Coordinates of C-alpha atoms in Angstrom, one line a residue:
M1 CA -2.6 -11.3 -56.8
I2 CA -1.3 -11.9 -59.2
T3 CA 2.2 -14.0 -60.4
H4 CA 4.4 -14.4 -63.4
L5 CA 6.9 -17.5 -63.7
A6 CA 10.3 -18.0 -65.8
E7 CA 13.7 -19.7 -65.8
E8 CA 17.0 -18.8 -67.8
T9 CA 19.8 -21.5 -68.4
V10 CA 23.0 -19.7 -67.2
N11 CA 26.0 -21.1 -68.7
T12 CA 28.5 -21.2 -65.8
N13 CA 28.5 -22.6 -62.6
S14 CA 26.0 -21.9 -59.1
N15 CA 28.6 -20.1 -57.4
N16 CA 28.7 -17.1 -59.8
V17 CA 25.4 -17.2 -60.2
I18 CA 24.1 -17.2 -56.9
S19 CA 26.9 -14.1 -56.3
V20 CA 25.1 -11.9 -58.4
V21 CA 21.8 -12.5 -57.4
K22 CA 22.8 -11.6 -54.1
D23 CA 23.6 -8.3 -55.7
A24 CA 21.3 -6.3 -54.9
D25 CA 22.3 -2.7 -56.3
T26 CA 23.5 -4.9 -59.3
L27 CA 19.6 -7.4 -60.0
L28 CA 17.9 -4.2 -59.7
S29 CA 20.1 -2.1 -61.9
Y30 CA 18.3 -4.7 -64.3
F31 CA 15.1 -3.8 -63.1
P32 CA 12.6 -2.3 -65.7
Y33 CA 10.5 0.8 -65.9
Q34 CA 12.6 2.2 -62.9
V35 CA 12.6 6.1 -63.3
E36 CA 15.1 6.6 -59.7
R37 CA 17.0 4.9 -57.1
G38 CA 17.8 5.5 -54.0
R39 CA 19.9 3.7 -51.4
N40 CA 17.2 0.9 -50.3
T41 CA 14.4 2.1 -52.8
I42 CA 13.0 2.1 -56.4
T43 CA 10.6 4.3 -57.9
L44 CA 8.8 2.2 -60.7
Q45 CA 6.5 3.8 -63.0
F46 CA 3.8 1.6 -65.2
S47 CA 1.5 3.9 -68.1
R48 CA -1.2 2.1 -69.5
F49 CA -3.9 3.9 -72.5
F50 CA -1.7 6.9 -71.9
I51 CA -3.0 8.1 -68.8
L52 CA -3.8 5.6 -66.8
S53 CA -0.5 4.9 -65.1
L54 CA 1.2 3.9 -61.4
R55 CA 4.4 5.5 -60.2
D56 CA 4.6 4.1 -56.4
T57 CA 8.7 4.3 -54.7
F58 CA 9.5 0.7 -52.5
E59 CA 11.4 0.4 -50.2
V60 CA 13.8 -3.3 -50.8
T61 CA 14.7 -5.5 -48.7
F62 CA 16.4 -9.6 -49.6
S63 CA 16.0 -12.4 -47.5
Q64 CA 17.5 -15.8 -48.1
Q65 CA 14.9 -18.4 -47.3
S66 CA 17.8 -21.6 -48.0
S67 CA 21.1 -22.1 -49.7
L68 CA 19.4 -21.9 -53.2
M69 CA 16.1 -19.3 -52.7
F70 CA 16.3 -15.8 -52.3
V71 CA 13.6 -13.0 -51.9
Y72 CA 14.1 -9.9 -53.1
T73 CA 10.4 -7.9 -51.5
L74 CA 9.2 -4.7 -52.6
K75 CA 6.9 -2.6 -50.3
S76 CA 5.7 0.2 -51.1
L77 CA 6.2 3.6 -49.6
I78 CA 3.5 5.0 -50.5
E79 CA -0.1 2.9 -51.0
K80 CA 1.0 0.3 -48.0
N81 CA -1.5 -1.9 -50.0
N82 CA 1.9 -2.7 -53.3
K83 CA 4.0 -5.0 -53.2
F84 CA 6.2 -6.5 -55.1
Q85 CA 8.1 -10.1 -54.1
I86 CA 10.8 -11.4 -56.5
F87 CA 11.7 -15.4 -55.5
I88 CA 14.5 -17.1 -57.0
N89 CA 16.0 -20.2 -56.8
V90 CA 19.0 -21.5 -58.2
R91 CA 20.9 -25.2 -59.0
D92 CA 23.3 -26.5 -60.7
N93 CA 22.3 -28.5 -63.9
K94 CA 24.0 -30.5 -66.3
N95 CA 27.0 -30.1 -68.5
S96 CA 28.4 -26.7 -65.4
T97 CA 25.5 -24.5 -66.5
S98 CA 22.8 -23.0 -64.2
L99 CA 18.8 -23.2 -63.5
V100 CA 17.6 -20.4 -62.7
H101 CA 13.9 -20.2 -61.4
L102 CA 12.1 -16.8 -61.1
A103 CA 8.4 -16.3 -59.4
I104 CA 7.7 -12.4 -59.0
R105 CA 3.9 -11.4 -57.8
Y106 CA 2.7 -8.6 -57.3
S107 CA -0.4 -6.9 -55.0
G108 CA -1.9 -4.2 -55.2
E109 CA -4.7 -1.8 -56.0
K110 CA -3.9 -1.5 -59.8
E111 CA -3.1 -5.4 -60.7
W112 CA -4.9 -4.8 -63.6
I113 CA -2.0 -1.9 -65.2
V114 CA 1.0 -4.2 -63.7
K115 CA 0.0 -7.5 -64.5
R116 CA 0.5 -6.6 -68.6
Y117 CA 4.5 -5.2 -67.0
L118 CA 6.0 -8.8 -64.9
P119 CA 6.9 -10.7 -68.1
D120 CA 9.2 -7.8 -69.2
I121 CA 10.2 -7.9 -65.9
A122 CA 11.1 -10.9 -65.0
H123 CA 12.7 -11.9 -68.5
S124 CA 14.9 -8.5 -68.1
L125 CA 16.3 -9.2 -64.4
L126 CA 16.8 -13.3 -65.9
E127 CA 19.0 -11.8 -68.6
G128 CA 21.1 -9.8 -66.2
I129 CA 21.4 -12.1 -64.2
S130 CA 22.9 -14.9 -67.2
R131 CA 24.9 -11.5 -68.0
E132 CA 26.7 -11.0 -65.0
A133 CA 27.4 -14.5 -63.6
K134 CA 29.0 -15.5 -67.3
R135 CA 30.9 -11.7 -66.4
A136 CA 32.1 -13.6 -63.1
Y137 CA 32.9 -16.5 -64.8
E138 CA 35.1 -15.0 -66.8
I139 CA 37.1 -12.5 -64.3
E140 CA 37.5 -16.2 -62.3
A141 CA 38.8 -17.8 -64.7
Q142 CA 41.7 -15.7 -65.9
E143 CA 42.3 -14.7 -62.9
K144 CA 43.3 -18.7 -62.7
E145 CA 44.9 -18.8 -65.5
K146 CA 47.2 -16.0 -64.4
E147 CA 48.3 -17.9 -61.1
F148 CA 49.0 -21.4 -62.6
D149 CA 51.5 -22.9 -63.7
Y150 CA 50.8 -24.7 -66.8
S151 CA 54.1 -26.1 -67.8
R152 CA 54.4 -28.0 -64.3
Q153 CA 51.1 -29.6 -65.1
L154 CA 51.7 -30.9 -68.3
N155 CA 53.7 -33.0 -66.2
K156 CA 51.0 -34.5 -64.1
L157 CA 49.5 -37.5 -65.8
S158 CA 46.2 -36.6 -64.0
F159 CA 45.8 -32.7 -65.9
V160 CA 47.0 -34.1 -69.3
S161 CA 44.1 -37.7 -69.1
K162 CA 41.3 -34.8 -68.4
L163 CA 43.0 -32.7 -71.6
L164 CA 42.6 -35.7 -73.2
L165 CA 39.0 -37.0 -72.7
K166 CA 37.8 -33.5 -73.5
S167 CA 39.4 -33.3 -76.0
R168 CA 39.3 -34.3 -79.7
L169 CA 42.7 -35.2 -81.9
I170 CA 42.9 -33.0 -85.2
K171 CA 45.9 -34.2 -86.6
S172 CA 48.7 -36.7 -86.3
E173 CA 51.7 -37.3 -88.3
G174 CA 56.1 -37.2 -88.4
I175 CA 57.9 -34.4 -89.3
S176 CA 61.3 -33.8 -89.1
I177 CA 62.7 -31.1 -87.8
P178 CA 66.3 -29.6 -87.7
K179 CA 67.2 -28.0 -84.7
G180 CA 66.2 -24.3 -83.8
Q181 CA 63.5 -24.8 -85.6
M182 CA 60.8 -26.5 -83.2
L183 CA 58.8 -24.0 -83.0
D184 CA 58.3 -22.4 -86.0
T185 CA 57.8 -26.0 -87.1
I186 CA 54.9 -26.1 -84.3
L187 CA 53.2 -23.0 -85.2
S188 CA 53.2 -23.4 -89.0
S189 CA 51.8 -27.4 -88.6
I190 CA 48.4 -25.4 -86.4
A191 CA 48.3 -21.9 -88.2
D192 CA 44.9 -22.1 -89.8
L193 CA 43.9 -24.1 -86.0
L194 CA 44.6 -20.7 -83.6
S195 CA 42.2 -19.0 -84.8
K196 CA 39.3 -21.9 -84.5
Y197 CA 40.1 -23.1 -81.0
K198 CA 40.8 -21.5 -77.7
T199 CA 42.9 -24.1 -76.4
I200 CA 45.7 -26.7 -78.5
Y201 CA 47.6 -29.0 -77.0
V202 CA 50.3 -30.9 -79.0
S203 CA 52.6 -33.9 -78.0
S204 CA 55.2 -34.9 -79.6
T205 CA 57.7 -38.1 -79.2
S206 CA 61.4 -39.1 -80.7
T207 CA 63.6 -42.1 -79.9
S208 CA 64.8 -39.7 -77.4
S209 CA 63.1 -36.7 -76.9
S210 CA 59.3 -35.7 -76.0
F211 CA 57.8 -32.2 -75.7
R212 CA 54.1 -30.9 -74.7
L213 CA 53.3 -27.3 -75.5
L214 CA 49.8 -25.7 -74.5
F215 CA 48.9 -22.7 -76.6
I216 CA 46.0 -20.4 -74.8
N217 CA 44.2 -17.9 -77.7
G218 CA 46.8 -18.2 -79.6
D219 CA 49.4 -18.0 -76.3
L220 CA 52.1 -20.4 -75.8
K221 CA 51.3 -21.3 -72.2
G222 CA 52.7 -24.1 -71.6
I223 CA 56.0 -25.9 -72.1
Y224 CA 57.3 -29.1 -70.6
V225 CA 60.3 -31.0 -71.9
N226 CA 62.2 -34.0 -72.1
E227 CA 65.2 -35.0 -72.7
N228 CA 67.3 -37.9 -72.3
G229 CA 65.2 -38.4 -68.9
K230 CA 65.6 -34.5 -67.8
E231 CA 63.0 -32.5 -66.9
Y232 CA 62.4 -28.7 -68.3
F233 CA 59.8 -26.5 -67.7
S234 CA 58.6 -22.4 -69.7
D235 CA 62.4 -23.3 -71.2
E236 CA 61.7 -22.0 -74.9
N237 CA 64.9 -22.4 -75.6
I238 CA 65.8 -25.8 -74.8
L239 CA 62.8 -26.6 -77.1
S240 CA 64.5 -25.4 -79.9
S241 CA 67.2 -27.8 -79.7
L242 CA 66.0 -30.1 -80.3
S243 CA 65.9 -32.2 -83.7
G244 CA 65.6 -35.0 -85.8
E245 CA 62.1 -37.3 -86.6
F246 CA 59.0 -36.5 -84.7
K247 CA 56.1 -38.4 -84.3
V248 CA 53.4 -34.9 -83.4
N249 CA 50.0 -34.8 -82.0
V250 CA 47.4 -32.3 -82.3
Y251 CA 44.5 -31.6 -80.1
V252 CA 41.6 -29.5 -80.3
L253 CA 40.0 -29.3 -76.1
L254 CA 36.1 -28.9 -77.3
V255 CA 34.6 -27.1 -73.8
P256 CA 35.1 -23.5 -72.8
E257 CA 37.2 -24.4 -69.7
I258 CA 40.2 -25.5 -68.6
P259 CA 40.4 -29.0 -67.1
G260 CA 42.5 -28.1 -63.1
V261 CA 42.0 -24.8 -63.7
V262 CA 37.9 -23.4 -63.5
E263 CA 36.6 -26.8 -62.4
D264 CA 32.8 -28.2 -63.8
E265 CA 31.1 -30.5 -62.2
N266 CA 31.7 -33.2 -64.0
S267 CA 35.5 -33.4 -64.3

């Protein structure tokens, strides 16, 4: 019996990682040295010195040992003593990442052939888990962003506080803005930042009004305006009606996720 151990840090939460680990079709698509796939079977071929090889077809079964431990067993349909076992442990790590431990074990008559390939298999499986989990995270974030009313959230102290805690103040300046030119003036002020940062938060105040803007991937996603105590949401027209002397603060978000939309463990 031979075993190889490996680990990988994945830049998303454990739920996304686990969803990939439990998807046998997706996970096994990253299993190298396969020459054929069936519904619950996989045929592998390993060669050494060009003439010595092992080709076998394995039945694949999956089991969940605990909430964080998963096992794939590949048992030969031809040579009863040939068997792979893949043990995968997933746990949350710091900074909204996950740590994936993988152990791959092989037992059979041709261990001396298979031994050299175990590191490649482990690396390929971990790479696949990382790639697919990050893709799942991006899809989840996109779906939540579509349903999220940023303009309404900009009026909530809790949401704004989270933004500020994870942001850096880039500039703070006083600007005289003519009526009808508010948005153009702000865009001109942050033009050099739009391509550098995913999320930009702008807050501004004057003697009688204030507004908050949220830009994501270069697009204006949230507008909140308070004029003489009256609130307006998602209204570019009311934004354009503002004029006068404003103190403008520009912040950039330093983390990929937007607090309140895709929460991390430390929010």
